[in-house]
Coordinates of C-alpha atoms and ligand atoms in Angstrom, one line a residue:
X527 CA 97.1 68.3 107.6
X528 CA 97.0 65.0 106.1
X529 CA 93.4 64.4 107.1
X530 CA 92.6 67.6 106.1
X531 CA 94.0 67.1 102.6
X532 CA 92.3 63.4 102.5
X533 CA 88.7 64.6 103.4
X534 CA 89.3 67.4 100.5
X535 CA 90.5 64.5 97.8
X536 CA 87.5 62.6 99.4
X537 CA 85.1 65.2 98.5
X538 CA 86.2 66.0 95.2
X539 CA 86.1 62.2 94.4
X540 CA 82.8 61.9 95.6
X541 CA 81.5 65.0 94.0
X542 CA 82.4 64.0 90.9
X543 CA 81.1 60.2 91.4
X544 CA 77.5 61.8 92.6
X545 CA 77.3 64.9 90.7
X546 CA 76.0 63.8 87.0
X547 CA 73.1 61.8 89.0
X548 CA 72.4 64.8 90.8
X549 CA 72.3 67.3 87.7
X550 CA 69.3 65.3 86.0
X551 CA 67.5 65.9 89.4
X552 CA 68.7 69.6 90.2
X553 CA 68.6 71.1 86.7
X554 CA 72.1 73.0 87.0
X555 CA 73.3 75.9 85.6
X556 CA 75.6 75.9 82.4
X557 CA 77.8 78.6 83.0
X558 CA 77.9 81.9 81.9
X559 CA 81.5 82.5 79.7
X560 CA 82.8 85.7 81.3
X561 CA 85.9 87.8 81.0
X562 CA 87.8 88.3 84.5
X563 CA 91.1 90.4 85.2
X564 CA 93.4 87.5 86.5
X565 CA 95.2 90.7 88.5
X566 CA 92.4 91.3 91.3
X567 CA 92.8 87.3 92.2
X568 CA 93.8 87.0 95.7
X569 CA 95.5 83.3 96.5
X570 CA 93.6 82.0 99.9
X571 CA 96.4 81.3 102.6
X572 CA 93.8 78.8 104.5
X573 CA 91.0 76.5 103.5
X574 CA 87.2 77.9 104.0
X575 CA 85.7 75.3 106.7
X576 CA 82.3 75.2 108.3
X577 CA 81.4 73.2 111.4
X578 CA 77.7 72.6 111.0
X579 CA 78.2 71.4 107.6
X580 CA 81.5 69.6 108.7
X581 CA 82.5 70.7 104.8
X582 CA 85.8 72.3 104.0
X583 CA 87.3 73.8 100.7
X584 CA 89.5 76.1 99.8
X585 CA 89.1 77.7 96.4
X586 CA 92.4 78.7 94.3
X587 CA 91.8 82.6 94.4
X588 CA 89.3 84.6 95.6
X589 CA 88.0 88.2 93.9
X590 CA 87.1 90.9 96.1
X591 CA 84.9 93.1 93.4
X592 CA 82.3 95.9 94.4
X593 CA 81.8 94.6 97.8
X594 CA 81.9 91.0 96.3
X595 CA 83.5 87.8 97.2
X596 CA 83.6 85.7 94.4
X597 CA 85.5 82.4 94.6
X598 CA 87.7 80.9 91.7
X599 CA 88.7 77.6 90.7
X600 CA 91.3 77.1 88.5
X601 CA 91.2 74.0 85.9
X602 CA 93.9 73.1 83.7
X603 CA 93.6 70.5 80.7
X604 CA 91.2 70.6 78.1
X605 CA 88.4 73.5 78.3
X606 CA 85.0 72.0 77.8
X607 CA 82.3 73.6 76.1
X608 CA 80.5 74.1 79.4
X609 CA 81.7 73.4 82.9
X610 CA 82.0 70.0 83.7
X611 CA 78.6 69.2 86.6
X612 CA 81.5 68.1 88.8
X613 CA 83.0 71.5 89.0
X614 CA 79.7 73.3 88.9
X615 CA 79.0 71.7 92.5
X616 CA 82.8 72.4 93.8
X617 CA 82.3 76.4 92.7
X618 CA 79.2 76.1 94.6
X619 CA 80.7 74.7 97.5
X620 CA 83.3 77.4 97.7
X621 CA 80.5 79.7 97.2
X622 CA 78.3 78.1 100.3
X623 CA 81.7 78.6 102.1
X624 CA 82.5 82.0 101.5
X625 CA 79.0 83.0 102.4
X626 CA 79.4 81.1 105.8
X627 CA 82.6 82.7 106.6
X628 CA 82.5 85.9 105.5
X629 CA 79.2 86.6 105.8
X630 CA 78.3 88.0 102.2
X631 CA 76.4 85.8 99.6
X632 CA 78.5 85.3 96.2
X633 CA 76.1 86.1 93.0
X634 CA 78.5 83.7 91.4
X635 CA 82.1 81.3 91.0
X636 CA 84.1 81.3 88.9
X637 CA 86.0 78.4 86.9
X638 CA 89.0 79.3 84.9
X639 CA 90.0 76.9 82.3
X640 CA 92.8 77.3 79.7
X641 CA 90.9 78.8 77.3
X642 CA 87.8 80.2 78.9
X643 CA 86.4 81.5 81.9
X644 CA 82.5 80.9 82.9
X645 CA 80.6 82.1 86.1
X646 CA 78.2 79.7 87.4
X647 CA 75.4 81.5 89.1
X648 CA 75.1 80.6 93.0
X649 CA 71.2 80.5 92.4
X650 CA 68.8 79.1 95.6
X651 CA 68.2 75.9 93.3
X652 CA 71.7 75.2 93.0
X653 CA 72.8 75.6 96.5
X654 CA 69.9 73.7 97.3
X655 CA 70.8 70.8 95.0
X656 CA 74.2 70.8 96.9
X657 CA 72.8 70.6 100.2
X658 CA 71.2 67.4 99.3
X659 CA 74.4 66.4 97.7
X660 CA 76.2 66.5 100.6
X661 CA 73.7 65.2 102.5
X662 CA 73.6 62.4 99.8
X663 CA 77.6 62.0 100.6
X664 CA 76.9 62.0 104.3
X665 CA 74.4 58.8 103.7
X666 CA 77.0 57.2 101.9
X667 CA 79.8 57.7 104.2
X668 CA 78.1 55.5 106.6
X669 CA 77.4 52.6 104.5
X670 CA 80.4 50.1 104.6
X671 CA 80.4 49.8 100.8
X672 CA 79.3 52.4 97.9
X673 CA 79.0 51.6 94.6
X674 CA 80.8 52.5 91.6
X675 CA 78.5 55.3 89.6
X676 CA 80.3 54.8 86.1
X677 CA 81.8 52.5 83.8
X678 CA 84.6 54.6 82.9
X679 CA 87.7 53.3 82.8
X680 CA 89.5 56.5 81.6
X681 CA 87.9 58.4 85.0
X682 CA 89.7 55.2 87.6
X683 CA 92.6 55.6 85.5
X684 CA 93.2 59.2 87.2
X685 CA 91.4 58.7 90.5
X686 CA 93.2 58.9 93.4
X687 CA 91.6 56.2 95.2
X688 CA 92.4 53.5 92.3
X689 CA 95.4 51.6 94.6
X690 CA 92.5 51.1 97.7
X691 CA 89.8 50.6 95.2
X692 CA 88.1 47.4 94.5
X693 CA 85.8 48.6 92.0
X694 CA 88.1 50.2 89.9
X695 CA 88.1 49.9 86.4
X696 CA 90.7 48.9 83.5
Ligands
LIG1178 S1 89.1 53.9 91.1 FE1 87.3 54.2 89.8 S2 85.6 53.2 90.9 FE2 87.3 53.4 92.3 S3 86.9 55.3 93.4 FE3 88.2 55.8 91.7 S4 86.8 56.4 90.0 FE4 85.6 55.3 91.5

């Protein structure tokens, strides 16, 4: 269990490290601002995983609607105008997941934030820019050393890898 919640903190971290790189490249959706009925969420009781890809997630809800699976991600703080890239490719991941396990291809994900909801469309492009993310993340897993991709201090400042990090900032 305790691997199992490292390798999720480990992809979230590095998601959010590769992802604004990858958005110049990939061209990602903005997300669509939606209304959703918070009373058809179903919580997940395990995390979505998928051998071949060796990736594992497990969305905060998950909407059964029309024959639908549509995974949600719940954020708290402040809402951004648009979803943050980093949470673009997390909803996507959940989405490549919930195709994988269940068999039926999500349209979309949704990511709830205080004051807005948006739906990010699982398009081709984007699932295709994630695959080469995590094939990216794979690459750099290997390396003994992987640079830092920011100079923000404010971002090391809530990371939880700041008290093994030797890069961190501030
Ligand atoms: S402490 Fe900063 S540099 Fe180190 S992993 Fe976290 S965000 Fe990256």
């Amino acid at each position: 269990m305790l691997i199992l919640g490292f390798v999720l903190l480990l992809l979230a971290a590095l998601f959010f490290w590769l992802s604004a790189r990858q958005r110049k490249q990939a061209g990602l959706p903005g997300g669509r601002v939606i209304y959703t009925d918070t009373r058809a969420w179903g919580p997940l009781e395990k995390p979505l995983y998928d051998a071949g890809l060796g990736l594992t997630g497990k969305p905060d809800y998950l909407v059964e609607q029309d024959g639908r699976i549509l995974p949600v991600e719940v954020k708290t703080g402040r809402t951004p105008p648009a979803p943050y890239d980093a949470h673009i490719y997390q909803v996507a991941a959940y989405c490549l997941l919930v195709e994988k396990t269940y068999g039926r291809r999500p349209p979309y994900g949704i990511i709830h934030y205080p004051a807005r909801d948006f739906a990010v469309d699982y398009t081709p492009e984007l699932e295709s820019a994630l695959l080469d993310l995590l094939a990216e993340m794979r690459r750099d897993e290997r390396r003994a050393s992987v640079g830092r991709s920011h100079a923000d201090p404010a971002r090391c400042q809530g990371c939880g890898f700041r008290s093994v990090c030797d890069q961190k900032l501030g």
